[in-house]
GROMACS .gro file of N, CA and C in nm:
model
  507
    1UNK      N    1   1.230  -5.009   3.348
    1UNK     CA    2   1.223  -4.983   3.206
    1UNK      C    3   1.327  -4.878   3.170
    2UNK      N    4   1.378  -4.900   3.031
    2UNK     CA    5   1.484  -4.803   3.009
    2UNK      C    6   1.451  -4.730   2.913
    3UNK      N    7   1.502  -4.601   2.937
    3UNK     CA    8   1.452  -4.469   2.857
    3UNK      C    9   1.495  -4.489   2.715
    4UNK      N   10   1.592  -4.565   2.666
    4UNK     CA   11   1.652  -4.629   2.532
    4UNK      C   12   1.693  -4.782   2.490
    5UNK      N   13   1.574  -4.836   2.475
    5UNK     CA   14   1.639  -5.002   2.477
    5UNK      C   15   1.727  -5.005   2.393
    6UNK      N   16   1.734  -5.158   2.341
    6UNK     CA   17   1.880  -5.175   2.300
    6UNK      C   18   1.864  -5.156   2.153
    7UNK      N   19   1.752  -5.142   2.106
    7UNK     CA   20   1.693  -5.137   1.935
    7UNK      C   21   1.747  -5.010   1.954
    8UNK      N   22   1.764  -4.909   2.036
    8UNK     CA   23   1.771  -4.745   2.012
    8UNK      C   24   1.658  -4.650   1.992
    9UNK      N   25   1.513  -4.736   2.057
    9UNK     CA   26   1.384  -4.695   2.076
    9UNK      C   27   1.401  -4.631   2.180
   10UNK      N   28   1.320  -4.508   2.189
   10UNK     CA   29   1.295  -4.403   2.324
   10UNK      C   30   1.128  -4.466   2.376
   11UNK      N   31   1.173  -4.498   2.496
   11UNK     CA   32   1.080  -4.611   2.555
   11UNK      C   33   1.034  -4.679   2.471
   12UNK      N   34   1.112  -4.763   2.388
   12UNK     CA   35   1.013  -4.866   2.326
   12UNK      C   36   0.942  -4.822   2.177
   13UNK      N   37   0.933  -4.718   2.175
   13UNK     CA   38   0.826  -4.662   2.093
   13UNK      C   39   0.886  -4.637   1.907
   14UNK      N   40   0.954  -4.516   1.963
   14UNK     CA   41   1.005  -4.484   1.842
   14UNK      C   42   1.162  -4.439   1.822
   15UNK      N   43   1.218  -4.465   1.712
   15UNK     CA   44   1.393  -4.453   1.678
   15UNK      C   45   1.438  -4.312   1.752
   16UNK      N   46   1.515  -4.291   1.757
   16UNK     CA   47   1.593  -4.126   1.807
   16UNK      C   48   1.616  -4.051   1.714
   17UNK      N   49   1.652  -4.147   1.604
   17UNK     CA   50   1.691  -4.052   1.505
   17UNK      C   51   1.574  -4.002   1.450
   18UNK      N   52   1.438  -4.130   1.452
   18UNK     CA   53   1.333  -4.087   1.386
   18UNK      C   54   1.235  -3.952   1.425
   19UNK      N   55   1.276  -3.984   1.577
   19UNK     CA   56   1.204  -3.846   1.704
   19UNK      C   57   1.268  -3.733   1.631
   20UNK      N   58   1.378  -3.695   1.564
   20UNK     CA   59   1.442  -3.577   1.561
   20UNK      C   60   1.401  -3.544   1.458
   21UNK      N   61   1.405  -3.640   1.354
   21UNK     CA   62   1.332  -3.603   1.177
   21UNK      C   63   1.185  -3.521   1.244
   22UNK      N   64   1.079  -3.602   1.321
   22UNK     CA   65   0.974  -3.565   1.330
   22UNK      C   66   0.959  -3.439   1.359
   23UNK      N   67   1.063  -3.403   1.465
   23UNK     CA   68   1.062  -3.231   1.569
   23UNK      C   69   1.106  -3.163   1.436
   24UNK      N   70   1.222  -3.211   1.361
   24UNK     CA   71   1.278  -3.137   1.276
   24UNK      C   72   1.132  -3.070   1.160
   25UNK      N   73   1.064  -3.212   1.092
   25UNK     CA   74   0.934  -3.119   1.018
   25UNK      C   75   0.864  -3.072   1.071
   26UNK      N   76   0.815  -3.111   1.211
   26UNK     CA   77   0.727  -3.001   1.272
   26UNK      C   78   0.772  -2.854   1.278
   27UNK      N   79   0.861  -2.824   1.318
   27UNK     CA   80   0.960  -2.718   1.356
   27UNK      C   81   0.953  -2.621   1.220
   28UNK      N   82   0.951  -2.723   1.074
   28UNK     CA   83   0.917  -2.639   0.972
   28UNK      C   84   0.825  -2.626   0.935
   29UNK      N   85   0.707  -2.688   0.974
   29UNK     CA   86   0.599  -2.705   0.877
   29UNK      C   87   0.522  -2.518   0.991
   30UNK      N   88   0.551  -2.540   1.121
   30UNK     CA   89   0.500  -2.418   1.233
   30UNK      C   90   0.550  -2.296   1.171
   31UNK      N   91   0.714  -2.304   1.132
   31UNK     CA   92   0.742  -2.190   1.071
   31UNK      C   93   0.681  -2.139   0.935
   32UNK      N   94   0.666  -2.215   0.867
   32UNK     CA   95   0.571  -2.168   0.712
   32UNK      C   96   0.434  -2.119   0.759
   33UNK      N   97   0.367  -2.234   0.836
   33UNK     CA   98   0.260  -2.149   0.913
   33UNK      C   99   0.265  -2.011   0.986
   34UNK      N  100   0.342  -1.992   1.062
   34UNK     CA  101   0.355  -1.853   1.115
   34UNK      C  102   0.373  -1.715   1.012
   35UNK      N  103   0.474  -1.776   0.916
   35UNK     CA  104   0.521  -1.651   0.790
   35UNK      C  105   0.391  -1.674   0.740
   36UNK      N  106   0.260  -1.765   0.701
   36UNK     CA  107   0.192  -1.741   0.609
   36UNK      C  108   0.058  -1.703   0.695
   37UNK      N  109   0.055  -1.712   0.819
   37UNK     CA  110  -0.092  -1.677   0.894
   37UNK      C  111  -0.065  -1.563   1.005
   38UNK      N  112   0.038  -1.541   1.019
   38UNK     CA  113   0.048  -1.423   1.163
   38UNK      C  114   0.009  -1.291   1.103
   39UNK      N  115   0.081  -1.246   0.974
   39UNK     CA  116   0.047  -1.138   0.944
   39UNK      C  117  -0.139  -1.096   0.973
   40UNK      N  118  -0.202  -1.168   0.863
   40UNK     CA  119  -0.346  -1.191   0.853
   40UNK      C  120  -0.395  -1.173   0.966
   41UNK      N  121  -0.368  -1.285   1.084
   41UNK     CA  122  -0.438  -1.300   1.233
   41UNK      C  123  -0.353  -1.168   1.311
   42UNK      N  124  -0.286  -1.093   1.285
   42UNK     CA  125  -0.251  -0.957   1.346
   42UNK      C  126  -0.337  -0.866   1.301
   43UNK      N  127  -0.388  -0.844   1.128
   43UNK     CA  128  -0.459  -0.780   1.084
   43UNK      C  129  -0.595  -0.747   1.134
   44UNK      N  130  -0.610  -0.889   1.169
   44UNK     CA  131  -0.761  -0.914   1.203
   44UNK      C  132  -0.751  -0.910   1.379
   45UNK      N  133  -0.697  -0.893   1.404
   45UNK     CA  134  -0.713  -0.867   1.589
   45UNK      C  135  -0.687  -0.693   1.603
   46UNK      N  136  -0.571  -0.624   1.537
   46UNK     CA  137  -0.559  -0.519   1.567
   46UNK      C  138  -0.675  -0.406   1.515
   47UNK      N  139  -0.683  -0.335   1.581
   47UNK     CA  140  -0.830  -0.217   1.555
   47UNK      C  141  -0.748  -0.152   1.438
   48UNK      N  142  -0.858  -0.104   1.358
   48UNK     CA  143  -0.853  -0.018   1.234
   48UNK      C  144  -0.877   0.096   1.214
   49UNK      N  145  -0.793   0.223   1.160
   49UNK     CA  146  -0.799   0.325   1.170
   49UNK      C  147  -0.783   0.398   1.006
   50UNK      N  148  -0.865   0.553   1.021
   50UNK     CA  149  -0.890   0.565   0.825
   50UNK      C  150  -0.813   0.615   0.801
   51UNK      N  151  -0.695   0.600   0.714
   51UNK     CA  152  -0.542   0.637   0.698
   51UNK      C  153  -0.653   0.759   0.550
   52UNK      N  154  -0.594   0.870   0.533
   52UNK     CA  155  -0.600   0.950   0.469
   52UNK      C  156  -0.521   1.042   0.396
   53UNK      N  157  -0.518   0.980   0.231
   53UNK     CA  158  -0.395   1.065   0.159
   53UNK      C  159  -0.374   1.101   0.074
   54UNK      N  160  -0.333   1.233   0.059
   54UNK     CA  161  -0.345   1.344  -0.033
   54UNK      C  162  -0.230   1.314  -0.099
   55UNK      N  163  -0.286   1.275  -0.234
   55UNK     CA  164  -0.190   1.285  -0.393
   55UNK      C  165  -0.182   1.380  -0.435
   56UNK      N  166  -0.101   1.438  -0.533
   56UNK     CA  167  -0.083   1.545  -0.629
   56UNK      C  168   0.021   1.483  -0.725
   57UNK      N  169  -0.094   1.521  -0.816
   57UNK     CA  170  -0.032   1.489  -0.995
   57UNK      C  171  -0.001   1.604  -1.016
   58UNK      N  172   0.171   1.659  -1.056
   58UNK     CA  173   0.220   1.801  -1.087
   58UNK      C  174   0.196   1.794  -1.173
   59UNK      N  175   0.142   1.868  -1.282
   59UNK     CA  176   0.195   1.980  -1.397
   59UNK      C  177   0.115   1.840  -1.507
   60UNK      N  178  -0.025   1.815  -1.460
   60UNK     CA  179  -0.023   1.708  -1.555
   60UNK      C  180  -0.095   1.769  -1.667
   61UNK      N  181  -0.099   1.679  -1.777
   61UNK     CA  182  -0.100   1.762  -1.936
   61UNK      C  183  -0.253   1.755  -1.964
   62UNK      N  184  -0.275   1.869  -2.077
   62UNK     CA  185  -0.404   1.890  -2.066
   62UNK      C  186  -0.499   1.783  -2.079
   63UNK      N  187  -0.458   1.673  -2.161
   63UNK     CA  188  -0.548   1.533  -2.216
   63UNK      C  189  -0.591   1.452  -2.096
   64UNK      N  190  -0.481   1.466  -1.983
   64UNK     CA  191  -0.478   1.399  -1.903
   64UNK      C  192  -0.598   1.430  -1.819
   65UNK      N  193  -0.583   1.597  -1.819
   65UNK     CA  194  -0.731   1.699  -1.671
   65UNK      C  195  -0.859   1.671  -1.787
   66UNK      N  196  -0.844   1.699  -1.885
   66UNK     CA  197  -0.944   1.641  -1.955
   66UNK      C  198  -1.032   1.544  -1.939
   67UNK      N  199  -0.929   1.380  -1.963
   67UNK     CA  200  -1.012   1.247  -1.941
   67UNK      C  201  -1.070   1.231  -1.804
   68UNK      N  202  -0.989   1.342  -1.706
   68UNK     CA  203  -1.053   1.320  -1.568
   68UNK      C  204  -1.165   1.387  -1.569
   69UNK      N  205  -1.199   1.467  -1.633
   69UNK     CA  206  -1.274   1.549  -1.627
   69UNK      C  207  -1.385   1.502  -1.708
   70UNK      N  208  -1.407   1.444  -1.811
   70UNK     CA  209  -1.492   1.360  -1.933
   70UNK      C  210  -1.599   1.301  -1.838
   71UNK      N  211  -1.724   1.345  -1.876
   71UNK     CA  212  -1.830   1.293  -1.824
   71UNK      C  213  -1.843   1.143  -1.862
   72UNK      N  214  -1.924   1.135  -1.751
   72UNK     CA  215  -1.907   0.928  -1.728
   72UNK      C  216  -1.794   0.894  -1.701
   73UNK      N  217  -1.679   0.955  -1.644
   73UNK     CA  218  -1.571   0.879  -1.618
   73UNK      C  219  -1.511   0.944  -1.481
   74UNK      N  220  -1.616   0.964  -1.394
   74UNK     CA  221  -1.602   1.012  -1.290
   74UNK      C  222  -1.518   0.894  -1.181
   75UNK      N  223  -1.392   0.975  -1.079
   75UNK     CA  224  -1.313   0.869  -1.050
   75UNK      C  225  -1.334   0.855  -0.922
   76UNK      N  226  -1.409   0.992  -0.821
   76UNK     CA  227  -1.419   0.968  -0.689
   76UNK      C  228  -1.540   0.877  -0.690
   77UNK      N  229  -1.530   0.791  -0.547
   77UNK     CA  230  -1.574   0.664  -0.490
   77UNK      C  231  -1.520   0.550  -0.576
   78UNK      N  232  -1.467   0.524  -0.651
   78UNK     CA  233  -1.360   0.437  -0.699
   78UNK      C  234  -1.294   0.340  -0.592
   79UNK      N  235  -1.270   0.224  -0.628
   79UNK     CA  236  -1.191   0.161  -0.537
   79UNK      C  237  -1.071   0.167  -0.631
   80UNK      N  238  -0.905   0.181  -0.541
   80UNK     CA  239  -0.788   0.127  -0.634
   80UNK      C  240  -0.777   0.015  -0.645
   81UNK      N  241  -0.675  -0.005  -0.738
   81UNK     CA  242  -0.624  -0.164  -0.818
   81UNK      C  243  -0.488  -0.192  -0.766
   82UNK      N  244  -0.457  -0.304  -0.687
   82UNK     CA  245  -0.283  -0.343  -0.679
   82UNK      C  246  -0.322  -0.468  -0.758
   83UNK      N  247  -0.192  -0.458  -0.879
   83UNK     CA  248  -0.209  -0.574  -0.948
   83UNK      C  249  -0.344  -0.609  -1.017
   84UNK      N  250  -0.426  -0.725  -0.993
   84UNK     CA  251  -0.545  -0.736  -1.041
   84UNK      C  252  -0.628  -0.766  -0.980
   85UNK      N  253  -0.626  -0.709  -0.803
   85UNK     CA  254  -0.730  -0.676  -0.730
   85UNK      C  255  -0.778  -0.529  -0.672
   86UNK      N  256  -0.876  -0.565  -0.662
   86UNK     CA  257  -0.948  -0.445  -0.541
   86UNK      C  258  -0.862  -0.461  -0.429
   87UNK      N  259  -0.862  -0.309  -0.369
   87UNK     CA  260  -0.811  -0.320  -0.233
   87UNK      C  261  -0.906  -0.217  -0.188
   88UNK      N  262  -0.845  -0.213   0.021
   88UNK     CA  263  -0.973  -0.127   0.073
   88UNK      C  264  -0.873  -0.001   0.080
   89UNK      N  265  -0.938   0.111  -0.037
   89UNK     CA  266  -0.898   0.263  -0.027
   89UNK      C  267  -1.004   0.263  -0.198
   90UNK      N  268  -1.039   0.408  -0.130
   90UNK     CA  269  -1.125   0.464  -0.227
   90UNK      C  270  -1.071   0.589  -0.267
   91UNK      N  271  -1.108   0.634  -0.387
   91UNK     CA  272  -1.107   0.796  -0.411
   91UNK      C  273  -1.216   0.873  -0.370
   92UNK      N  274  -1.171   0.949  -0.270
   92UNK     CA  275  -1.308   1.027  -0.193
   92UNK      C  276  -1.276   1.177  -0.281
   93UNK      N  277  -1.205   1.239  -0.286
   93UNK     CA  278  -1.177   1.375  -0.360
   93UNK      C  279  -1.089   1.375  -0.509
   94UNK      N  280  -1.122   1.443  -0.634
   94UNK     CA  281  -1.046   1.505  -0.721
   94UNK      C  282  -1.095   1.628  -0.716
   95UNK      N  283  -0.970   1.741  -0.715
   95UNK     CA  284  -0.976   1.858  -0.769
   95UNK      C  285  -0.867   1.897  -0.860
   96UNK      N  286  -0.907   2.019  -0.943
   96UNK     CA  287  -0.776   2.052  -1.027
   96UNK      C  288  -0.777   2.183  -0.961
   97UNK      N  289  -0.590   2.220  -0.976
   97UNK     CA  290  -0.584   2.363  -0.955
   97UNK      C  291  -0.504   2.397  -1.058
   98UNK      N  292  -0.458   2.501  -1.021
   98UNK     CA  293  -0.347   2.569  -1.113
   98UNK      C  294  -0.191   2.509  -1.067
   99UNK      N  295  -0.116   2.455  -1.148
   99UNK     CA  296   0.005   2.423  -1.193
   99UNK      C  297   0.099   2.549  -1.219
  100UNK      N  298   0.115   2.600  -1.058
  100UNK     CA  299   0.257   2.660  -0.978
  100UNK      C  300   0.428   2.663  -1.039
  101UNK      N  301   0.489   2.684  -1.168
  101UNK     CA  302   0.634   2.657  -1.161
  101UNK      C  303   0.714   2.785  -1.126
  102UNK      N  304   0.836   2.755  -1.125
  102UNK     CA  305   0.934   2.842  -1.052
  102UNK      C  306   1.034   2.854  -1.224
  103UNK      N  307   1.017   2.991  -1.248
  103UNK     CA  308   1.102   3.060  -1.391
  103UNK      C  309   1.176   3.157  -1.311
  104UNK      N  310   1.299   3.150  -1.391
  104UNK     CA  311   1.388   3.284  -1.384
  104UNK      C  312   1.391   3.385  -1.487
  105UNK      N  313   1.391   3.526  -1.431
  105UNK     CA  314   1.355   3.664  -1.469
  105UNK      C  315   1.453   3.682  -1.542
  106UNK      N  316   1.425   3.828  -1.594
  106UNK     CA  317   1.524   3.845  -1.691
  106UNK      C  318   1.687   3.914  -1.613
  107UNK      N  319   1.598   3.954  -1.454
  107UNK     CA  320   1.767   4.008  -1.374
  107UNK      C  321   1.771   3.866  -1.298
  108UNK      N  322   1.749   3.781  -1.311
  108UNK     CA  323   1.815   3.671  -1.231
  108UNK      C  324   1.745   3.614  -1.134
  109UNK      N  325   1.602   3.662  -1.083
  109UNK     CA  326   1.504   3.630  -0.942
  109UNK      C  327   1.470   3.488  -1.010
  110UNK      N  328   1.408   3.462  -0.926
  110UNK     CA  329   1.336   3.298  -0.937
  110UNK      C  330   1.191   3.379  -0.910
  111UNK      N  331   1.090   3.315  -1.010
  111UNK     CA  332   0.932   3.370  -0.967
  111UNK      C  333   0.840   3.279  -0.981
  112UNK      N  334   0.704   3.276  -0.930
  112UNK     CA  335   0.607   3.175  -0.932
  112UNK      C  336   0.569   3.230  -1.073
  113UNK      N  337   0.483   3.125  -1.145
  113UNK     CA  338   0.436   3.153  -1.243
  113UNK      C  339   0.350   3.038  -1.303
  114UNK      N  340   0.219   3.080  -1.316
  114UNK     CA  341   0.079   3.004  -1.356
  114UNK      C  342   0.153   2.916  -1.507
  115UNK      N  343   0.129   2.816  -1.527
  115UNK     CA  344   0.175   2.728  -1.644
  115UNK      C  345   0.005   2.754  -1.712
  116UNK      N  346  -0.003   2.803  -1.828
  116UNK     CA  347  -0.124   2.832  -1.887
  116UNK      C  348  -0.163   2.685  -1.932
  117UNK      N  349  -0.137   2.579  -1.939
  117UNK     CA  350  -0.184   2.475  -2.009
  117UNK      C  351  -0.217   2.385  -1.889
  118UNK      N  352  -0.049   2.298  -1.803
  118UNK     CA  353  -0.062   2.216  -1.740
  118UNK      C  354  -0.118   2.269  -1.582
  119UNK      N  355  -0.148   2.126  -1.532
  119UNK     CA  356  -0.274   2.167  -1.414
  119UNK      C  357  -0.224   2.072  -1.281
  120UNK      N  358  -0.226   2.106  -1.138
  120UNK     CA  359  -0.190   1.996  -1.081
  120UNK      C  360  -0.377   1.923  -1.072
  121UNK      N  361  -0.358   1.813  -1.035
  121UNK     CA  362  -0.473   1.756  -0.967
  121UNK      C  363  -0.428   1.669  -0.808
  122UNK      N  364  -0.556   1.699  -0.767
  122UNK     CA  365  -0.513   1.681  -0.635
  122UNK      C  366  -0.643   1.526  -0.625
  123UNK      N  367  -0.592   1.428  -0.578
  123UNK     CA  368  -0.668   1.329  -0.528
  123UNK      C  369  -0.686   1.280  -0.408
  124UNK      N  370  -0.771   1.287  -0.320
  124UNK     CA  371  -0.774   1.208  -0.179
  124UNK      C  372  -0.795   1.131  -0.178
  125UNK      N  373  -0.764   1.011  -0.096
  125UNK     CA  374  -0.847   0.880  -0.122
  125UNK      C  375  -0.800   0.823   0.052
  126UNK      N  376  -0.899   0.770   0.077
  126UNK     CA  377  -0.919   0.730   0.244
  126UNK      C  378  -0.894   0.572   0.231
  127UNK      N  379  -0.786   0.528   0.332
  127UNK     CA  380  -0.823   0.364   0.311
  127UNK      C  381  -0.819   0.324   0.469
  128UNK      N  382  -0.861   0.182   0.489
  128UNK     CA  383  -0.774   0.154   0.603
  128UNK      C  384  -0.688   0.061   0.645
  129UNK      N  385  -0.603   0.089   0.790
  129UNK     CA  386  -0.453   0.039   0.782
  129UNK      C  387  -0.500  -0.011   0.978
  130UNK      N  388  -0.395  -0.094   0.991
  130UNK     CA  389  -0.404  -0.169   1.137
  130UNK      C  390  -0.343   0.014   1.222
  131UNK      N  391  -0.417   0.002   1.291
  131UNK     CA  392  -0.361   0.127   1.418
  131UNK      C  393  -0.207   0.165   1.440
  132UNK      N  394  -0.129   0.020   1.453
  132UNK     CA  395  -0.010   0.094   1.528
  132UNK      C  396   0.084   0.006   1.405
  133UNK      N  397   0.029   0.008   1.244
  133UNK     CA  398   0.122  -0.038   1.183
  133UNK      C  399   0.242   0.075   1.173
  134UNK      N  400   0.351   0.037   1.153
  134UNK     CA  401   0.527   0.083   1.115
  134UNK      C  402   0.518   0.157   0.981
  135UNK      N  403   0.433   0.071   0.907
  135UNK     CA  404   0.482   0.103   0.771
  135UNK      C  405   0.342   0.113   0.665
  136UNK      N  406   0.281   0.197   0.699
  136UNK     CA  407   0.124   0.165   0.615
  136UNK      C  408   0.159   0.167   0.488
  137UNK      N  409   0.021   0.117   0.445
  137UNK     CA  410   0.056   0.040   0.291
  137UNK      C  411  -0.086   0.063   0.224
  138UNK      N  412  -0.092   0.111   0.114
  138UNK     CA  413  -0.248   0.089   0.054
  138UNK      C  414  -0.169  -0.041  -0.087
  139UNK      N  415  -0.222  -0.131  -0.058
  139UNK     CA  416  -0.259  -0.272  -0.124
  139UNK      C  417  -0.063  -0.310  -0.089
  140UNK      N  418   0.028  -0.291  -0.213
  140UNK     CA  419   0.147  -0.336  -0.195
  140UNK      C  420   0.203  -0.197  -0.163
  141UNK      N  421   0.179  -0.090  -0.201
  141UNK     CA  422   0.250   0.035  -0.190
  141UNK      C  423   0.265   0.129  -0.084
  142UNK      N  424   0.370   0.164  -0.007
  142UNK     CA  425   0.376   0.254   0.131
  142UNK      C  426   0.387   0.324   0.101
  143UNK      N  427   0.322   0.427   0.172
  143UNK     CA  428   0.229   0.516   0.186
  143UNK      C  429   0.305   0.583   0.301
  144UNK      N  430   0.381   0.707   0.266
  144UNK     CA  431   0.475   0.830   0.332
  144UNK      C  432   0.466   0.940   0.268
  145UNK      N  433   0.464   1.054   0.313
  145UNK     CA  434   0.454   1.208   0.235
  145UNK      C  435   0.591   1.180   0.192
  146UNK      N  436   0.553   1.249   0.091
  146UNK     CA  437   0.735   1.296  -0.017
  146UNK      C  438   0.800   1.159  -0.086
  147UNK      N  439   0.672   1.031  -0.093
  147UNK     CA  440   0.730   0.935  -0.206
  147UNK      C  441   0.619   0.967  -0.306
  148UNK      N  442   0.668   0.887  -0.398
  148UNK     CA  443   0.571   0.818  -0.554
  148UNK      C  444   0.497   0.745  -0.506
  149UNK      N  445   0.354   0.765  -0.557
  149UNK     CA  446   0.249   0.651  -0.555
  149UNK      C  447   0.189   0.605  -0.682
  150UNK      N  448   0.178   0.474  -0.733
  150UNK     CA  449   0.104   0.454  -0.870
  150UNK      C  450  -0.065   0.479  -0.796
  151UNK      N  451  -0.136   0.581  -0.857
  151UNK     CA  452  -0.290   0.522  -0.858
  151UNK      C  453  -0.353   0.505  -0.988
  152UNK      N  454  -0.419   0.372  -0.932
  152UNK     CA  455  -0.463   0.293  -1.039
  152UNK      C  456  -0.667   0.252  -1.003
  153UNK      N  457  -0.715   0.259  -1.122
  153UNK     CA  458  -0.828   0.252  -1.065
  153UNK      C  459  -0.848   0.130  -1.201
  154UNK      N  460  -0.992   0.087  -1.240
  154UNK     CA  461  -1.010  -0.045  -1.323
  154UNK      C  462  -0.999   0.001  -1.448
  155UNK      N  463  -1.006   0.179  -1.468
  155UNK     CA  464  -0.957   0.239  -1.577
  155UNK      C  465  -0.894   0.374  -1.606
  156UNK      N  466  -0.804   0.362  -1.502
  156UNK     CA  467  -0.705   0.467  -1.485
  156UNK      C  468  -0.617   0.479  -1.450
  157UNK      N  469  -0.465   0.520  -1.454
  157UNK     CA  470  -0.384   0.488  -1.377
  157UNK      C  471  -0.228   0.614  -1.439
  158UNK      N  472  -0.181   0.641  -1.306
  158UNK     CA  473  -0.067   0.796  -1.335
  158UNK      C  474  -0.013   0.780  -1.198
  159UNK      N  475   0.112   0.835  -1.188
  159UNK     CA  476   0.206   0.839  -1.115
  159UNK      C  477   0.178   0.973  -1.021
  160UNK      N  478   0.166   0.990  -0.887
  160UNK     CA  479   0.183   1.127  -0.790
  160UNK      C  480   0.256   1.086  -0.680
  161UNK      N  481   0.281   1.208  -0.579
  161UNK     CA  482   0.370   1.222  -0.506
  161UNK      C  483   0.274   1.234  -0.415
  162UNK      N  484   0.299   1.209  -0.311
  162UNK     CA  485   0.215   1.176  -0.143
  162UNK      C  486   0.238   1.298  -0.118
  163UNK      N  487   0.168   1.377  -0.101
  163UNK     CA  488   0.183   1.515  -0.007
  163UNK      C  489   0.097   1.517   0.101
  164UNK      N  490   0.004   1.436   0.188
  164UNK     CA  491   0.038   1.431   0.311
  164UNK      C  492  -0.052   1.283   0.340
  165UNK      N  493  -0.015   1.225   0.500
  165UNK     CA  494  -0.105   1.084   0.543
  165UNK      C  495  -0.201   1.127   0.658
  166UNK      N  496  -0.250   1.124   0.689
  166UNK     CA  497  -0.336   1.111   0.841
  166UNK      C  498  -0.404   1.038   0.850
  167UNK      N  499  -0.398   0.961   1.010
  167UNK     CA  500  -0.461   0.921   1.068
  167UNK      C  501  -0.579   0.953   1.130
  168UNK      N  502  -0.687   0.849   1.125
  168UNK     CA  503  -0.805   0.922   1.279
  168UNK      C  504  -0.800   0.850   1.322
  169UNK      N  505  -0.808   0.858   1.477
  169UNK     CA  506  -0.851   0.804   1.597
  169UNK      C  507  -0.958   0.733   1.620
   0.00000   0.00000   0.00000
């Protein structure tokens, strides 16, 4: 028996050219599968650890410490919003402090100095992230000290700066 009769069948069976179309969609249909299920099935095999991270809203304006502050509109245990879902990170802490700026004197020093109005607020919020991810992320947004973070809750939402991440073990 010959491995290519004379039709140009591979044993008999099927065309050569047709064998190659076939490998060829398989070959793509595995790759769409892989980009659309590996992430997920990595998620779900790798152990989970409580990524923890401290926001600070600088110098935010009084209306703003206010509405946080407005009874019934309490924001810790909150879940955040990416887009128009829930994701897993909560607000475990708000505090306000005093809003720190740097003025120059009348001989020229640079000095700390209490801003009588604006206030920082400080937010924690705990989520979790795969153990040995590269690049943690709460919902679409990564999550590094010294970037911008939007937090957004189902009725709230302001711009802060990551001032620090941790991990637990």
């Amino acid at each position: 028996m010959k491995i290519i009769n004379e039709k140009g069948k591979l044993f008999g069976l099927i065309n050569l050219v047709d064998l190659f179309v076939l490998i060829a969609v398989i070959a793509v249909v595995a790759g769409v599968g892989y980009k659309l299920f590996a992430p997920k099935v990595a998620e779900a095999v790798s152990p989970q650890v409580t990524m923890t991270t401290v926001l600070r809203v600088r110098g935010a304006t009084p209306f703003l410490v206010e509405e946080l502050q407005r009874e019934g509109n309490d924001q810790v245990g909150k879940k955040l919003v990416s887009g128009n879902e829930y994701v897993d990170a909560e607000i475990k802490s708000l505090t306000v402090e005093d809003y720190v700026q740097q003025i120059p004197t009348a001989d020229g020093r640079i000095a700390n100095a209490l801003d009588p109005s604006k206030k920082d607020v400080v937010i924690v919020v705990e989520s979790q992230v795969r153990k040995d991810t590269p690049a943690p992320k709460i919902g679409t947004q990564e999550v590094r000290a010294g970037r911008t973070f939007i937090i957004k809750t189902n009725n709230f939402e302001t711009t802060a700066n990551i001032d620090s991440v941790e991990f637990s073990e």
